[in-house]
């Protein structure tokens, strides 16, 4: 049981390192001229954890790794990334068992979680006057392009992530019939 969580934590940390060090260099500059694309590998895996393991575990990983992002990279203040990532993972976990689990439903939940994460961050930054952009501009030039790229990454990682996560402990017991 503990070995699976260690492996998952190590995988999240590797994704964190890739997302903060390598992916900004790999993203083509032509993508960054009119739009801003931010790969969210850790968030995609947190959303998968919510869907296939447990919402509470997704909340925990989202809070921990979101705080790492707050400290290391993105946030002009502490807490918004942690809050948004943890809440997105928790809300994705609420869909576990309520919807039939298929690749289409999983991608819809991941896409919704990605948009919710970006919209929550935008709302917090707008509330505290960190950003002065309009929601329409941010949605069309940041949130939507990032969501589409991250959905492609999620689609590529769907089968390995589902195999890894469905064997994890923490799933609620299935009712006997």
PDB file of C-alpha atoms in Angstrom:
ATOM      1  CA  UNK A   1       0.000   0.000   0.000  1.00  0.00           C
ATOM      2  CA  UNK A   2       2.699   2.488   0.979  1.00  0.00           C
ATOM      3  CA  UNK A   3       4.808   1.520  -2.031  1.00  0.00           C
ATOM      4  CA  UNK A   4       2.066   2.667  -4.419  1.00  0.00           C
ATOM      5  CA  UNK A   5       1.851   6.070  -2.770  1.00  0.00           C
ATOM      6  CA  UNK A   6       5.630   6.409  -2.864  1.00  0.00           C
ATOM      7  CA  UNK A   7       5.637   5.585  -6.559  1.00  0.00           C
ATOM      8  CA  UNK A   8       2.801   8.034  -7.194  1.00  0.00           C
ATOM      9  CA  UNK A   9       4.545  10.776  -5.203  1.00  0.00           C
ATOM     10  CA  UNK A  10       7.769  10.140  -7.138  1.00  0.00           C
ATOM     11  CA  UNK A  11       5.870  10.308 -10.444  1.00  0.00           C
ATOM     12  CA  UNK A  12       4.213  13.580  -9.412  1.00  0.00           C
ATOM     13  CA  UNK A  13       7.605  14.983  -8.423  1.00  0.00           C
ATOM     14  CA  UNK A  14       9.111  13.966 -11.781  1.00  0.00           C
ATOM     15  CA  UNK A  15       6.173  15.660 -13.551  1.00  0.00           C
ATOM     16  CA  UNK A  16       6.727  18.714 -11.349  1.00  0.00           C
ATOM     17  CA  UNK A  17      10.393  18.851 -12.368  1.00  0.00           C
ATOM     18  CA  UNK A  18       9.529  18.396 -16.057  1.00  0.00           C
ATOM     19  CA  UNK A  19       6.830  21.052 -15.905  1.00  0.00           C
ATOM     20  CA  UNK A  20       9.040  23.615 -14.195  1.00  0.00           C
ATOM     21  CA  UNK A  21      12.338  22.991 -15.977  1.00  0.00           C
ATOM     22  CA  UNK A  22      12.044  21.307 -19.371  1.00  0.00           C
ATOM     23  CA  UNK A  23       8.607  22.133 -20.783  1.00  0.00           C
ATOM     24  CA  UNK A  24       9.039  25.929 -20.821  1.00  0.00           C
ATOM     25  CA  UNK A  25      12.070  25.407 -23.065  1.00  0.00           C
ATOM     26  CA  UNK A  26      10.339  22.877 -25.323  1.00  0.00           C
ATOM     27  CA  UNK A  27       7.188  24.932 -25.931  1.00  0.00           C
ATOM     28  CA  UNK A  28       7.575  26.626 -29.337  1.00  0.00           C
ATOM     29  CA  UNK A  29       7.996  30.404 -29.264  1.00  0.00           C
ATOM     30  CA  UNK A  30       5.439  30.814 -32.046  1.00  0.00           C
ATOM     31  CA  UNK A  31       2.801  29.480 -29.609  1.00  0.00           C
ATOM     32  CA  UNK A  32       3.691  32.204 -27.123  1.00  0.00           C
ATOM     33  CA  UNK A  33       3.189  35.192 -29.435  1.00  0.00           C
ATOM     34  CA  UNK A  34      -0.612  35.629 -29.322  1.00  0.00           C
ATOM     35  CA  UNK A  35      -1.536  32.882 -26.896  1.00  0.00           C
ATOM     36  CA  UNK A  36      -0.037  31.505 -23.722  1.00  0.00           C
ATOM     37  CA  UNK A  37       0.169  27.739 -23.364  1.00  0.00           C
ATOM     38  CA  UNK A  38       0.964  26.326 -19.942  1.00  0.00           C
ATOM     39  CA  UNK A  39       1.388  22.559 -19.636  1.00  0.00           C
ATOM     40  CA  UNK A  40      -0.117  21.251 -16.389  1.00  0.00           C
ATOM     41  CA  UNK A  41       1.212  17.689 -16.094  1.00  0.00           C
ATOM     42  CA  UNK A  42       0.867  17.585 -12.312  1.00  0.00           C
ATOM     43  CA  UNK A  43      -2.695  18.886 -12.430  1.00  0.00           C
ATOM     44  CA  UNK A  44      -3.681  16.296 -15.040  1.00  0.00           C
ATOM     45  CA  UNK A  45      -2.340  13.518 -12.811  1.00  0.00           C
ATOM     46  CA  UNK A  46      -4.090  15.002  -9.746  1.00  0.00           C
ATOM     47  CA  UNK A  47      -7.350  15.003 -11.728  1.00  0.00           C
ATOM     48  CA  UNK A  48      -6.771  11.362 -12.683  1.00  0.00           C
ATOM     49  CA  UNK A  49      -6.112  10.574  -9.008  1.00  0.00           C
ATOM     50  CA  UNK A  50      -9.438  12.141  -8.151  1.00  0.00           C
ATOM     51  CA  UNK A  51     -11.214  10.129 -10.838  1.00  0.00           C
ATOM     52  CA  UNK A  52      -9.616   6.739 -10.214  1.00  0.00           C
ATOM     53  CA  UNK A  53      -8.420   6.660  -6.600  1.00  0.00           C
ATOM     54  CA  UNK A  54     -10.116   8.977  -4.120  1.00  0.00           C
ATOM     55  CA  UNK A  55     -11.076  12.633  -3.883  1.00  0.00           C
ATOM     56  CA  UNK A  56      -9.376  13.065  -0.516  1.00  0.00           C
ATOM     57  CA  UNK A  57      -6.064  11.736  -1.820  1.00  0.00           C
ATOM     58  CA  UNK A  58      -6.367  14.015  -4.865  1.00  0.00           C
ATOM     59  CA  UNK A  59      -7.016  16.954  -2.544  1.00  0.00           C
ATOM     60  CA  UNK A  60      -3.919  16.084  -0.507  1.00  0.00           C
ATOM     61  CA  UNK A  61      -1.644  15.749  -3.545  1.00  0.00           C
ATOM     62  CA  UNK A  62      -3.139  18.886  -5.106  1.00  0.00           C
ATOM     63  CA  UNK A  63      -2.493  20.932  -1.967  1.00  0.00           C
ATOM     64  CA  UNK A  64       1.060  19.643  -1.535  1.00  0.00           C
ATOM     65  CA  UNK A  65       2.209  20.015  -5.123  1.00  0.00           C
ATOM     66  CA  UNK A  66       0.249  23.239  -5.586  1.00  0.00           C
ATOM     67  CA  UNK A  67       2.160  24.703  -2.651  1.00  0.00           C
ATOM     68  CA  UNK A  68       5.397  23.631  -4.353  1.00  0.00           C
ATOM     69  CA  UNK A  69       4.297  25.589  -7.423  1.00  0.00           C
ATOM     70  CA  UNK A  70       3.437  28.555  -5.225  1.00  0.00           C
ATOM     71  CA  UNK A  71       6.897  28.482  -3.657  1.00  0.00           C
ATOM     72  CA  UNK A  72       8.957  27.699  -6.737  1.00  0.00           C
ATOM     73  CA  UNK A  73       7.331  29.087  -9.857  1.00  0.00           C
ATOM     74  CA  UNK A  74       4.145  30.764 -10.643  1.00  0.00           C
ATOM     75  CA  UNK A  75       2.413  32.607  -7.886  1.00  0.00           C
ATOM     76  CA  UNK A  76       2.980  36.185  -6.761  1.00  0.00           C
ATOM     77  CA  UNK A  77       1.384  35.130  -3.448  1.00  0.00           C
ATOM     78  CA  UNK A  78       1.251  31.896  -1.473  1.00  0.00           C
ATOM     79  CA  UNK A  79      -1.796  29.697  -1.694  1.00  0.00           C
ATOM     80  CA  UNK A  80      -3.749  30.294  -4.913  1.00  0.00           C
ATOM     81  CA  UNK A  81      -2.184  27.483  -6.950  1.00  0.00           C
ATOM     82  CA  UNK A  82      -2.413  25.118  -3.989  1.00  0.00           C
ATOM     83  CA  UNK A  83      -6.063  26.001  -3.404  1.00  0.00           C
ATOM     84  CA  UNK A  84      -7.031  25.739  -7.079  1.00  0.00           C
ATOM     85  CA  UNK A  85      -5.178  22.464  -7.685  1.00  0.00           C
ATOM     86  CA  UNK A  86      -6.494  20.813  -4.517  1.00  0.00           C
ATOM     87  CA  UNK A  87     -10.071  21.919  -5.160  1.00  0.00           C
ATOM     88  CA  UNK A  88      -9.914  20.792  -8.806  1.00  0.00           C
ATOM     89  CA  UNK A  89      -8.704  17.340  -7.767  1.00  0.00           C
ATOM     90  CA  UNK A  90     -11.394  17.107  -5.093  1.00  0.00           C
ATOM     91  CA  UNK A  91     -14.157  18.112  -7.513  1.00  0.00           C
ATOM     92  CA  UNK A  92     -12.892  15.582 -10.079  1.00  0.00           C
ATOM     93  CA  UNK A  93     -13.067  12.968  -7.327  1.00  0.00           C
ATOM     94  CA  UNK A  94     -16.732  13.800  -6.751  1.00  0.00           C
ATOM     95  CA  UNK A  95     -17.395  12.398 -10.234  1.00  0.00           C
ATOM     96  CA  UNK A  96     -15.968   9.010  -9.246  1.00  0.00           C
ATOM     97  CA  UNK A  97     -18.778   6.485  -9.256  1.00  0.00           C
ATOM     98  CA  UNK A  98     -21.406   9.037 -10.321  1.00  0.00           C
ATOM     99  CA  UNK A  99     -20.588   8.741 -14.005  1.00  0.00           C
ATOM    100  CA  UNK A 100     -19.793   5.724 -16.128  1.00  0.00           C
ATOM    101  CA  UNK A 101     -16.017   5.541 -16.422  1.00  0.00           C
ATOM    102  CA  UNK A 102     -14.976   5.823 -20.056  1.00  0.00           C
ATOM    103  CA  UNK A 103     -12.289   7.719 -21.902  1.00  0.00           C
ATOM    104  CA  UNK A 104     -14.781  10.335 -23.139  1.00  0.00           C
ATOM    105  CA  UNK A 105     -16.163  11.021 -19.664  1.00  0.00           C
ATOM    106  CA  UNK A 106     -12.643  11.083 -18.218  1.00  0.00           C
ATOM    107  CA  UNK A 107     -11.485  13.628 -20.800  1.00  0.00           C
ATOM    108  CA  UNK A 108     -14.583  15.778 -20.161  1.00  0.00           C
ATOM    109  CA  UNK A 109     -13.876  15.757 -16.420  1.00  0.00           C
ATOM    110  CA  UNK A 110     -10.170  16.513 -16.989  1.00  0.00           C
ATOM    111  CA  UNK A 111     -11.033  19.329 -19.414  1.00  0.00           C
ATOM    112  CA  UNK A 112     -13.520  20.781 -16.958  1.00  0.00           C
ATOM    113  CA  UNK A 113     -10.968  20.476 -14.156  1.00  0.00           C
ATOM    114  CA  UNK A 114      -8.337  22.275 -16.216  1.00  0.00           C
ATOM    115  CA  UNK A 115     -10.733  25.126 -17.027  1.00  0.00           C
ATOM    116  CA  UNK A 116     -11.875  25.302 -13.405  1.00  0.00           C
ATOM    117  CA  UNK A 117      -8.243  25.493 -12.221  1.00  0.00           C
ATOM    118  CA  UNK A 118      -7.364  28.319 -14.615  1.00  0.00           C
ATOM    119  CA  UNK A 119     -10.614  30.199 -13.932  1.00  0.00           C
ATOM    120  CA  UNK A 120     -10.102  29.904 -10.168  1.00  0.00           C
ATOM    121  CA  UNK A 121      -6.561  31.236 -10.447  1.00  0.00           C
ATOM    122  CA  UNK A 122      -7.767  34.076 -12.657  1.00  0.00           C
ATOM    123  CA  UNK A 123     -10.541  34.907 -10.185  1.00  0.00           C
ATOM    124  CA  UNK A 124      -8.157  34.979  -7.225  1.00  0.00           C
ATOM    125  CA  UNK A 125      -5.602  37.085  -9.089  1.00  0.00           C
ATOM    126  CA  UNK A 126      -8.320  39.435 -10.293  1.00  0.00           C
ATOM    127  CA  UNK A 127      -9.773  39.738  -6.785  1.00  0.00           C
ATOM    128  CA  UNK A 128      -6.416  40.733  -5.320  1.00  0.00           C
ATOM    129  CA  UNK A 129      -5.587  42.927  -8.349  1.00  0.00           C
ATOM    130  CA  UNK A 130      -2.585  40.893  -9.454  1.00  0.00           C
ATOM    131  CA  UNK A 131      -3.932  40.866 -13.011  1.00  0.00           C
ATOM    132  CA  UNK A 132      -5.935  43.468 -14.901  1.00  0.00           C
ATOM    133  CA  UNK A 133      -6.886  41.337 -17.908  1.00  0.00           C
ATOM    134  CA  UNK A 134     -10.491  40.778 -18.864  1.00  0.00           C
ATOM    135  CA  UNK A 135     -11.920  37.297 -18.429  1.00  0.00           C
ATOM    136  CA  UNK A 136     -12.745  37.038 -22.139  1.00  0.00           C
ATOM    137  CA  UNK A 137      -9.156  37.765 -23.183  1.00  0.00           C
ATOM    138  CA  UNK A 138      -7.719  35.387 -20.579  1.00  0.00           C
ATOM    139  CA  UNK A 139     -10.178  32.664 -21.577  1.00  0.00           C
ATOM    140  CA  UNK A 140      -9.456  32.887 -25.306  1.00  0.00           C
ATOM    141  CA  UNK A 141      -5.694  33.473 -25.115  1.00  0.00           C
ATOM    142  CA  UNK A 142      -4.666  31.478 -22.039  1.00  0.00           C
ATOM    143  CA  UNK A 143      -7.256  29.087 -20.627  1.00  0.00           C
ATOM    144  CA  UNK A 144      -8.624  27.515 -23.804  1.00  0.00           C
ATOM    145  CA  UNK A 145      -5.256  26.913 -25.560  1.00  0.00           C
ATOM    146  CA  UNK A 146      -3.768  25.519 -22.351  1.00  0.00           C
ATOM    147  CA  UNK A 147      -6.757  23.240 -21.853  1.00  0.00           C
ATOM    148  CA  UNK A 148      -6.510  21.862 -25.398  1.00  0.00           C
ATOM    149  CA  UNK A 149      -2.776  21.109 -25.108  1.00  0.00           C
ATOM    150  CA  UNK A 150      -3.260  19.552 -21.687  1.00  0.00           C
ATOM    151  CA  UNK A 151      -6.125  17.426 -22.985  1.00  0.00           C
ATOM    152  CA  UNK A 152      -3.767  16.029 -25.620  1.00  0.00           C
ATOM    153  CA  UNK A 153      -1.262  15.226 -22.866  1.00  0.00           C
ATOM    154  CA  UNK A 154      -4.032  13.668 -20.774  1.00  0.00           C
ATOM    155  CA  UNK A 155      -5.189  11.587 -23.717  1.00  0.00           C
ATOM    156  CA  UNK A 156      -1.646  10.289 -24.244  1.00  0.00           C
ATOM    157  CA  UNK A 157      -1.313   9.453 -20.530  1.00  0.00           C
ATOM    158  CA  UNK A 158      -4.826   8.002 -20.085  1.00  0.00           C
ATOM    159  CA  UNK A 159      -4.100   4.274 -20.371  1.00  0.00           C
ATOM    160  CA  UNK A 160      -0.875   4.201 -18.294  1.00  0.00           C
ATOM    161  CA  UNK A 161      -2.390   6.492 -15.652  1.00  0.00           C
ATOM    162  CA  UNK A 162      -5.557   4.434 -15.366  1.00  0.00           C
ATOM    163  CA  UNK A 163      -3.583   1.191 -15.029  1.00  0.00           C
ATOM    164  CA  UNK A 164      -1.379   2.719 -12.343  1.00  0.00           C
ATOM    165  CA  UNK A 165      -4.199   4.345 -10.390  1.00  0.00           C
ATOM    166  CA  UNK A 166      -6.904   1.685 -10.483  1.00  0.00           C
ATOM    167  CA  UNK A 167      -4.726  -0.668  -8.449  1.00  0.00           C
ATOM    168  CA  UNK A 168      -4.127   1.931  -5.739  1.00  0.00           C
ATOM    169  CA  UNK A 169      -5.664   1.566  -2.291  1.00  0.00           C
ATOM    170  CA  UNK A 170      -8.102   4.232  -1.190  1.00  0.00           C
ATOM    171  CA  UNK A 171     -10.994   3.415  -3.498  1.00  0.00           C
ATOM    172  CA  UNK A 172     -14.335   3.225  -1.743  1.00  0.00           C
ATOM    173  CA  UNK A 173     -15.696  -0.290  -1.346  1.00  0.00           C
ATOM    174  CA  UNK A 174     -18.125  -1.383  -4.011  1.00  0.00           C
ATOM    175  CA  UNK A 175     -21.570  -2.246  -2.620  1.00  0.00           C
ATOM    176  CA  UNK A 176     -22.451  -5.923  -2.839  1.00  0.00           C
ATOM    177  CA  UNK A 177     -25.479  -6.863  -4.903  1.00  0.00           C
TER     178      UNK A 177
END
